[in-house]
mmCIF file of C-alpha atoms and ligand atoms in Angstrom:
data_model
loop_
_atom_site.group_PDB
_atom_site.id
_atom_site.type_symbol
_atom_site.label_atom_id
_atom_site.label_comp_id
_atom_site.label_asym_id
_atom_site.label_seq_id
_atom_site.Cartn_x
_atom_site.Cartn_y
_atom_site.Cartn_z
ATOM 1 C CA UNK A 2 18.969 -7.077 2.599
ATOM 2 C CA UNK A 3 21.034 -3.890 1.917
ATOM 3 C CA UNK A 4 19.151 -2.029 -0.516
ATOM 4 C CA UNK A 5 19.121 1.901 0.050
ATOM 5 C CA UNK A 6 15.760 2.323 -2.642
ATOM 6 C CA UNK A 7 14.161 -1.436 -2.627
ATOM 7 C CA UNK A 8 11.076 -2.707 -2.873
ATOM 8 C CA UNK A 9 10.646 -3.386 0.960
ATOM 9 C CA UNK A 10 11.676 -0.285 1.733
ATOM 10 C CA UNK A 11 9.885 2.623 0.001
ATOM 11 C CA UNK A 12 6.487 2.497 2.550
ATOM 12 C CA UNK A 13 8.599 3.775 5.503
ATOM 13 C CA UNK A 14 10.880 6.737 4.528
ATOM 14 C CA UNK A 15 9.469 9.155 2.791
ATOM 15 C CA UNK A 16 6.281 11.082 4.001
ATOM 16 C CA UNK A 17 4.176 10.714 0.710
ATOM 17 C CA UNK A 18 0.185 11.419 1.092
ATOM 18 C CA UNK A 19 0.059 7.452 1.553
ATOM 19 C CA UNK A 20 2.273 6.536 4.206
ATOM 20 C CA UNK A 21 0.621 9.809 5.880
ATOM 21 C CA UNK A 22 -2.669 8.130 5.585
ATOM 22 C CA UNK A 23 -1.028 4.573 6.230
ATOM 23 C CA UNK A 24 -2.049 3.332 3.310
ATOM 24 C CA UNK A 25 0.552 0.921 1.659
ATOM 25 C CA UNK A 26 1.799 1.103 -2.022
ATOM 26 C CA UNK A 27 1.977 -2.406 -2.357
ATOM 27 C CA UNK A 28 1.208 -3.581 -6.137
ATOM 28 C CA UNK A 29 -0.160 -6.992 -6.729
ATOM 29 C CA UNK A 30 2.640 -8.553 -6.989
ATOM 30 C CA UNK A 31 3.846 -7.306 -3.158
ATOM 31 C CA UNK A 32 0.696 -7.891 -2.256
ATOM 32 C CA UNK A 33 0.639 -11.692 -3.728
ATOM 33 C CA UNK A 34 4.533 -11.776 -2.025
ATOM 34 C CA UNK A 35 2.763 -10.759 1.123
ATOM 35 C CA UNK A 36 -0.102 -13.669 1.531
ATOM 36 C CA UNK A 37 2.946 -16.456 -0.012
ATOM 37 C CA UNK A 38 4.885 -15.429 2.998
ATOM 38 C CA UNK A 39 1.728 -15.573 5.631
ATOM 39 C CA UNK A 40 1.177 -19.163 4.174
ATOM 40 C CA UNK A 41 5.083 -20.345 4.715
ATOM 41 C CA UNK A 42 4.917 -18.909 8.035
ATOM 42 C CA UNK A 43 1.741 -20.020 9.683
ATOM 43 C CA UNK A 44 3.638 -23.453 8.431
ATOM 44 C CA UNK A 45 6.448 -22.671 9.830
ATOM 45 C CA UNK A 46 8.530 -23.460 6.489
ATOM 46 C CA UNK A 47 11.402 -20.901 5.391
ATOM 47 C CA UNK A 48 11.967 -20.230 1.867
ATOM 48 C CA UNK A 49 15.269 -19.010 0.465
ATOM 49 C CA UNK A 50 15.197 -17.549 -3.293
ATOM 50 C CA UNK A 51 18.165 -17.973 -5.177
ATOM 51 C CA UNK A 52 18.898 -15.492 -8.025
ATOM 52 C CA UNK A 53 21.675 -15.271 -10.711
ATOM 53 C CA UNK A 54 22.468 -14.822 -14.274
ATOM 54 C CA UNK A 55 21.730 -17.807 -16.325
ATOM 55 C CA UNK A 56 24.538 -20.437 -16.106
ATOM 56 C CA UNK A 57 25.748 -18.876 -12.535
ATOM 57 C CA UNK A 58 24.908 -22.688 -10.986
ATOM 58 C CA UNK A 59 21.843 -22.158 -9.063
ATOM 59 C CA UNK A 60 20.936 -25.780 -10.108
ATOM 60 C CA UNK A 61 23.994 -27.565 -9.839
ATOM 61 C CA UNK A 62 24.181 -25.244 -6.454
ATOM 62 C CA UNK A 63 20.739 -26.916 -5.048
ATOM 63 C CA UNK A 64 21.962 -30.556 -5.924
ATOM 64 C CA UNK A 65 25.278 -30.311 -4.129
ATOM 65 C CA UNK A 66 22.540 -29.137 -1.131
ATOM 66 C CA UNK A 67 20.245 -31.648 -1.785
ATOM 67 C CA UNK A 68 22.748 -34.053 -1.647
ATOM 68 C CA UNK A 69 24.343 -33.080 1.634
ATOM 69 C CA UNK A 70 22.131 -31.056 3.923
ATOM 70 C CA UNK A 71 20.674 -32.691 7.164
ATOM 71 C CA UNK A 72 17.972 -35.345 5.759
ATOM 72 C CA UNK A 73 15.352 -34.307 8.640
ATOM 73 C CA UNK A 74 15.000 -30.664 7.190
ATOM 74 C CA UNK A 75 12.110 -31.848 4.697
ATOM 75 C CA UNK A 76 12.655 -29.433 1.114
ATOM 76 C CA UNK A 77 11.198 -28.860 -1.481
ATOM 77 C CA UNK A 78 12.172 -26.839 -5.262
ATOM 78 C CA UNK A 79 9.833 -24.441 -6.556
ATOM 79 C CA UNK A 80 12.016 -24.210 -10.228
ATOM 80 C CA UNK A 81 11.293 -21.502 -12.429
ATOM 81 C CA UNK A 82 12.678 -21.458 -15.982
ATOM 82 C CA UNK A 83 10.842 -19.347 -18.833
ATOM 83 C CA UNK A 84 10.400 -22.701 -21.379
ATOM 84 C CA UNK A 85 11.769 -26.600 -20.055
ATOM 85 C CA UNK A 86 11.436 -28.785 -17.052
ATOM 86 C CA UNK A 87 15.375 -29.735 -17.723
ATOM 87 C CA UNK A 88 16.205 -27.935 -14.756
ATOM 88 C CA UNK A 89 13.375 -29.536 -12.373
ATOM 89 C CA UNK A 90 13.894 -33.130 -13.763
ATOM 90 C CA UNK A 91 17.689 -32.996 -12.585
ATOM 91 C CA UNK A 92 16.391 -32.060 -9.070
ATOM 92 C CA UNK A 93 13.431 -34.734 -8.871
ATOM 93 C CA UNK A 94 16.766 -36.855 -9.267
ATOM 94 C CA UNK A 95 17.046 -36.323 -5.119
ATOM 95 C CA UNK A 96 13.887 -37.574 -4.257
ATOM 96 C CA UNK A 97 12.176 -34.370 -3.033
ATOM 97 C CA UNK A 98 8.993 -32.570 -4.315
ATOM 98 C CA UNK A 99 9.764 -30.091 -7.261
ATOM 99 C CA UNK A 100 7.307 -28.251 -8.682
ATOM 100 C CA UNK A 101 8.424 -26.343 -12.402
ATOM 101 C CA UNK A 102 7.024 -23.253 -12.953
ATOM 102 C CA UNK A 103 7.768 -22.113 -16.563
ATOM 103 C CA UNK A 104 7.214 -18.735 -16.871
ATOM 104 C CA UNK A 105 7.090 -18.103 -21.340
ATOM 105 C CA UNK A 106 8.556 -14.955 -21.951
ATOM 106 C CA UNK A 107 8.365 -13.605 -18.636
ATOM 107 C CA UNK A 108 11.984 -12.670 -17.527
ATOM 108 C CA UNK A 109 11.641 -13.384 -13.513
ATOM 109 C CA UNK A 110 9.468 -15.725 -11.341
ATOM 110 C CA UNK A 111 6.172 -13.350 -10.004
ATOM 111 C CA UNK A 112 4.564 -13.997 -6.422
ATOM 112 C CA UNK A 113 1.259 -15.237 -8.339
ATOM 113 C CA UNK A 114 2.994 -18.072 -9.807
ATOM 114 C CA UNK A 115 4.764 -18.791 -6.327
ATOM 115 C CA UNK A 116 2.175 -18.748 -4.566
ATOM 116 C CA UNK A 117 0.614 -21.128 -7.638
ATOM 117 C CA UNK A 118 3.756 -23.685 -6.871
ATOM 118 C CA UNK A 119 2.920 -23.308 -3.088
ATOM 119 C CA UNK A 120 -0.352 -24.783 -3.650
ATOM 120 C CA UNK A 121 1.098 -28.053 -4.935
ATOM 121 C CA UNK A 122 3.290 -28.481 -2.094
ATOM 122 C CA UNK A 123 2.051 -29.922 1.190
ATOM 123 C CA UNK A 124 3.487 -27.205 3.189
ATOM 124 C CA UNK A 125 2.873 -29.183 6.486
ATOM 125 C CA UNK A 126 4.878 -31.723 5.454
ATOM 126 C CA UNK A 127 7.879 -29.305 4.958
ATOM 127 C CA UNK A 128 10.462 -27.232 6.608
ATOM 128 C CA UNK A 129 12.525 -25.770 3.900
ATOM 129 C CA UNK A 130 11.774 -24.695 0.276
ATOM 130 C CA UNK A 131 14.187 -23.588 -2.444
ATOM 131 C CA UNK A 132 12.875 -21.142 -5.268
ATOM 132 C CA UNK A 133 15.061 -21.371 -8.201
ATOM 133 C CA UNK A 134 14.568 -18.088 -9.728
ATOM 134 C CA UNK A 135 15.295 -17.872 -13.810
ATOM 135 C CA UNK A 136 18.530 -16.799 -14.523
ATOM 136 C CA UNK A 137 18.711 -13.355 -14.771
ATOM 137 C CA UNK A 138 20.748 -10.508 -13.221
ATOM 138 C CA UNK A 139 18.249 -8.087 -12.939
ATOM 139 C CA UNK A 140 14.376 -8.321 -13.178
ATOM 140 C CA UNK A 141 13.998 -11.086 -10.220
ATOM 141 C CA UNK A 142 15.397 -8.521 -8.376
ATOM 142 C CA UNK A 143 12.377 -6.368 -8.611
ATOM 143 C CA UNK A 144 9.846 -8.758 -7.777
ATOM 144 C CA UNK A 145 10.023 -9.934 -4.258
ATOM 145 C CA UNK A 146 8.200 -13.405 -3.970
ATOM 146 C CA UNK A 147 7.204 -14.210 -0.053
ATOM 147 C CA UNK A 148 10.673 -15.577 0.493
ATOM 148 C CA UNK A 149 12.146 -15.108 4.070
ATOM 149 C CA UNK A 150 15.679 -14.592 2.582
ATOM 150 C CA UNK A 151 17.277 -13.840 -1.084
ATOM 151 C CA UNK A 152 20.783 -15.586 -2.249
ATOM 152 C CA UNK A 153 22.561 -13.930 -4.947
ATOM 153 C CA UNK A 154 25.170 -15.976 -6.748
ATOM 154 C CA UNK A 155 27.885 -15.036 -9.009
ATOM 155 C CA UNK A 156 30.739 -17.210 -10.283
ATOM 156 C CA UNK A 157 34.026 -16.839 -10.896
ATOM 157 C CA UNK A 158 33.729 -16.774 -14.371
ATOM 158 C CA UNK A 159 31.361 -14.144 -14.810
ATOM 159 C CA UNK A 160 34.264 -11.278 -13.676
ATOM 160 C CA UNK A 161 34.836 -9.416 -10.196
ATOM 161 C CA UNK A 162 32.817 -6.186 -11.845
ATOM 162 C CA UNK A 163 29.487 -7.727 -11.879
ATOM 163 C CA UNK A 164 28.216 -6.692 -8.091
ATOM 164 C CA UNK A 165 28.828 -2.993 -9.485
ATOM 165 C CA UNK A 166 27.421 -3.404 -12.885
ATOM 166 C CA UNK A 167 24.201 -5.127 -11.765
ATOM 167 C CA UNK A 168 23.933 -3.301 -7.791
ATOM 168 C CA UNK A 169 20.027 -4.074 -7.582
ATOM 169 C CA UNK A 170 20.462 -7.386 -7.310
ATOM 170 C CA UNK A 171 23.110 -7.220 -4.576
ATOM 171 C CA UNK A 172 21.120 -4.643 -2.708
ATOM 172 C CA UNK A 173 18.633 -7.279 -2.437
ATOM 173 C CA UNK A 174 20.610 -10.101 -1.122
ATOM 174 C CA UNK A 175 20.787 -11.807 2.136
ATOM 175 C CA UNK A 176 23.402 -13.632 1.305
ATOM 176 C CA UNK A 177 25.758 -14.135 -1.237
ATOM 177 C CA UNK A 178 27.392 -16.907 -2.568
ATOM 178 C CA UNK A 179 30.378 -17.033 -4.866
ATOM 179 C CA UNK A 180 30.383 -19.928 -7.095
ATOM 180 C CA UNK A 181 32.652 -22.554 -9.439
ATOM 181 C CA UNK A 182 36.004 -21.297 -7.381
ATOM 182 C CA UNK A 183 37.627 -24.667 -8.785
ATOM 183 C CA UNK A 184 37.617 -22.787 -11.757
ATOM 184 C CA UNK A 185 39.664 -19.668 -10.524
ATOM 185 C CA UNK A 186 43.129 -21.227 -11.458
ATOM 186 C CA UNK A 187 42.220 -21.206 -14.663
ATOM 187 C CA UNK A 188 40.966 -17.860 -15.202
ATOM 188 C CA UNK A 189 42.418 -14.676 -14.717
ATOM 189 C CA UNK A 190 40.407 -13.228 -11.434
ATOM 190 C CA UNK A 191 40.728 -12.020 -7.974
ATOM 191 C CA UNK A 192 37.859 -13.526 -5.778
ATOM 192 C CA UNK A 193 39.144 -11.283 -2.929
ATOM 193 C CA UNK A 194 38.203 -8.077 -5.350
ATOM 194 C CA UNK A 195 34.835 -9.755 -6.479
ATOM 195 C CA UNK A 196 34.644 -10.013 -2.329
ATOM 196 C CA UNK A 197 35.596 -6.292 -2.074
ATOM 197 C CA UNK A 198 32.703 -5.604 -4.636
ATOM 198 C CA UNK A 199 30.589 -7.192 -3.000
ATOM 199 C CA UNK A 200 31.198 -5.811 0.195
ATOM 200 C CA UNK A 201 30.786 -2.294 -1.778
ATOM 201 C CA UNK A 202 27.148 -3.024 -2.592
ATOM 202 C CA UNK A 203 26.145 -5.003 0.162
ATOM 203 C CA UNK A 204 28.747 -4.702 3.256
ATOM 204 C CA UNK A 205 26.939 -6.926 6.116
ATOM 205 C CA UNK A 206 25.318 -9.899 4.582
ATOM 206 C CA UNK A 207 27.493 -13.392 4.709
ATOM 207 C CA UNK A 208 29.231 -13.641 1.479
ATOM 208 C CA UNK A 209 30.298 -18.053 0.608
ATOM 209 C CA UNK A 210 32.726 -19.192 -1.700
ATOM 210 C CA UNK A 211 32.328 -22.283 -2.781
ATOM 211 C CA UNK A 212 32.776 -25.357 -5.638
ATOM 212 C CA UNK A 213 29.386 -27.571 -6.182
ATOM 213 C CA UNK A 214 31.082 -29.387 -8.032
ATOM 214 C CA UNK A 215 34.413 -30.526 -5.552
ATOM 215 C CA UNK A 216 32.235 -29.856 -2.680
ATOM 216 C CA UNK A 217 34.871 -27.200 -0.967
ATOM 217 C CA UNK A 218 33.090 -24.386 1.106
ATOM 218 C CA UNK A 219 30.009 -26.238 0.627
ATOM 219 C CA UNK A 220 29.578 -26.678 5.034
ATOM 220 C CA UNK A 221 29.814 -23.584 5.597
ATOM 221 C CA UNK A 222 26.265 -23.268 2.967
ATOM 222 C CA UNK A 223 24.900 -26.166 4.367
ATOM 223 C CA UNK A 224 25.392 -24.388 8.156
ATOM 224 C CA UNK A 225 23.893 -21.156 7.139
ATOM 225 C CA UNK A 226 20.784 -22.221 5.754
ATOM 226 C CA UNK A 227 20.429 -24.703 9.076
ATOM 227 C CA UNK A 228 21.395 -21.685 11.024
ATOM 228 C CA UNK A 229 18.571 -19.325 9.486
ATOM 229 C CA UNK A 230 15.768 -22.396 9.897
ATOM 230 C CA UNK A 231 16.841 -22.747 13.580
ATOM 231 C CA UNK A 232 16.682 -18.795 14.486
ATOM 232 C CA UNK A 233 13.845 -18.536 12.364
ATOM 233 C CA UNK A 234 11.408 -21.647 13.476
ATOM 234 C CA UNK A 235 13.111 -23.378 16.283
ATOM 235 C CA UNK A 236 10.570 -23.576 19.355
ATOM 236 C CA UNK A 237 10.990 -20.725 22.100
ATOM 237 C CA UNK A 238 11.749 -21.841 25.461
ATOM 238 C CA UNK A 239 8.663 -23.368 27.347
ATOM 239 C CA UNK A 240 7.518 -24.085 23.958
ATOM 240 C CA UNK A 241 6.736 -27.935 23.385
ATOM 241 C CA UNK A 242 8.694 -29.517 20.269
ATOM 242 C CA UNK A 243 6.779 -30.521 17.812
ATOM 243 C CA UNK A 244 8.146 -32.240 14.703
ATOM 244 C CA UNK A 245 9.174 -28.884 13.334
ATOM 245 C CA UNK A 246 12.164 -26.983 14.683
ATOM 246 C CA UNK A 247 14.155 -30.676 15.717
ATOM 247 C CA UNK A 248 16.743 -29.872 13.270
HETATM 248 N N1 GTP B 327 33.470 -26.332 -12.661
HETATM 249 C C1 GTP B 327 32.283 -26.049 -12.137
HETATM 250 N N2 GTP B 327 31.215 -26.005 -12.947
HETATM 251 C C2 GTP B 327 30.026 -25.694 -12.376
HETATM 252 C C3 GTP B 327 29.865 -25.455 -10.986
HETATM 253 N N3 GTP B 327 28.574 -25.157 -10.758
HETATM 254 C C4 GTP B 327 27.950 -25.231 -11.945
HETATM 255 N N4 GTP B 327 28.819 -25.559 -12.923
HETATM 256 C C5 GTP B 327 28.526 -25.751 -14.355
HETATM 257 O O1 GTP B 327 27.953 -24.551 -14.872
HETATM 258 C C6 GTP B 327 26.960 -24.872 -15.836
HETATM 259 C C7 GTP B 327 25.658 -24.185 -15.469
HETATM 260 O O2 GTP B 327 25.228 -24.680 -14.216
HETATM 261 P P1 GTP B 327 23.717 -24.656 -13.759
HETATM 262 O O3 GTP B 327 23.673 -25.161 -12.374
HETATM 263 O O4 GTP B 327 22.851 -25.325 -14.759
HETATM 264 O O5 GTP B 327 23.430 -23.095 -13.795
HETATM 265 P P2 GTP B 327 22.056 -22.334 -13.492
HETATM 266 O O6 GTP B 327 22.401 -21.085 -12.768
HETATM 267 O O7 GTP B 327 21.103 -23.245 -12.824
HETATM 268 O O8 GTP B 327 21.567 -21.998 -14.969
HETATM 269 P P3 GTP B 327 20.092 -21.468 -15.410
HETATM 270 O O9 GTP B 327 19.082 -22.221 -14.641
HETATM 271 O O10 GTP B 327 20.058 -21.738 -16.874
HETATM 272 O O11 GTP B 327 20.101 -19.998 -15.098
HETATM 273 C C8 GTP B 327 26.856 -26.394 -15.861
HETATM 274 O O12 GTP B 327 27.625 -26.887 -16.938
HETATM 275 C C9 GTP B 327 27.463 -26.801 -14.538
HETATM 276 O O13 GTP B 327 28.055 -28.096 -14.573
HETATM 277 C C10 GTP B 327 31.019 -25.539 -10.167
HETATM 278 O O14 GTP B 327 31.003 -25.351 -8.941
HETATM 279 N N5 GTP B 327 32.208 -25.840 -10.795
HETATM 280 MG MG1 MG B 328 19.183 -23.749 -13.339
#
């Protein structure tokens, strides 16, 4: 995460009466983002949050995954859309637990309603859980969830400006991922300038481009999210392997 003013930020650099008296500003919703996290780590499963506009491909983005990534990291989808199940009926399609979360008129998915899905998982029986955010380039941004890590997409189609037009988002990213570059030929844009903007807003996170829908870049996805599960969870030396952590 890159962002100069964000929400997991603001207890630590300025000297307000608060942090003086260490008392933290947390709202409810930080403070409901807070106990999701304790839960996914005293199971030891890692949650990545995936954020766009609507349309970006975070759903087509988590079948490609489904469909591909290592079948002994056990996932789950917690899918968030504001009215239908449409989008959590075409992932129960790859045999893994989804739970929809429709939010009404709410904008974003709020850490009360994650840590709602989280109680209909069996979190011992998992290692990895996707949150399909609602699509929306700017209020999920604001509420952080208990996630360990955020992905930002953006496609091709939406135009290389969009990192600079919609910064909060990208200063809350852990990793971006560019998406629908089978597209590019076909439209007039310059994914190395939609890197460079990128880059602007958020210069050290990995950035992936990639097609869901031909499949190229999708390894070098697939390796990341392995990578962050392994340096997050895999068992310290002297440590006895359990069934967690043998990815
Ligand atoms: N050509 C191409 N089309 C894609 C790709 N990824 C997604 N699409 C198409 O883009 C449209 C939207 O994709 P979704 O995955 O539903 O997008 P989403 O971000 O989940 O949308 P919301 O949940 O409504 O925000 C669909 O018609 C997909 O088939 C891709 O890599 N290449
Ligand atoms: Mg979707």
């Amino acid at each position: 995460m890159c962002a100069p003013n964000g929400n997991h930020q603001h207890s630590t650099t300025t000297a307000t009466p608060n942090t003086i008296l260490n008392l933290d500003l947390m709202d409810g919703n930080q403070r409901a983002a807070v106990a999701n996290h304790a839960r996914l780590e005293a199971e030891q499963v890692y949650c990545l949050n995936l954020m766009s506009s609507p349309g970006t491909g975070k759903t087509t983005l988590l079948e490609s995954t489904l469909g591909s990534l290592d079948i002994n990291i056990r996932t789950a989808v917690l899918e968030g859309d504001m009215t239908t199940e449409l989008d959590a009926d075409r992932l129960r399609a790859y045999g893994v637990p989804v739970v929809a979360i429709t939010t009404g008129r709410a904008c974003h998915l709020d850490a009360d309603m994650i840590g709602g899905g989280l109680d209909r998982l069996n979190l011992a029986a998992l290692d990895l859980v996707f949150i399909e955010n609602v699509g929306n380039l700017i209020c999920p941004a604001e509420y952080p969830l208990g996630e360990h890590a955020n992905v930002v997409l953006v496609s091709v189609t939406e135009g290389e400006d969009k990192p600079l037009k919609y910064p909060v988002m990208f200063y809350e990213a852990d990793c971006v991922v560019i998406t629908k570059t089978d597209l590019s030929p076909y439209l007039k844009v310059d994914i190395d300038k939609l890197k460079a903007n990128i880059r602007q807003i958020c210069p050290n996170v990995p950035v992936f481009a990639l097609s869901a829908e031909t499949g190229d870049g999708m390894p070098d996805w697939l390796n990341w999210i392995q990578k962050q599960l392994a340096e997050r969870f895999a068992p310290r030396p002297g440590e006895p392997i359990g069934e967690k952590g043998n990815w």
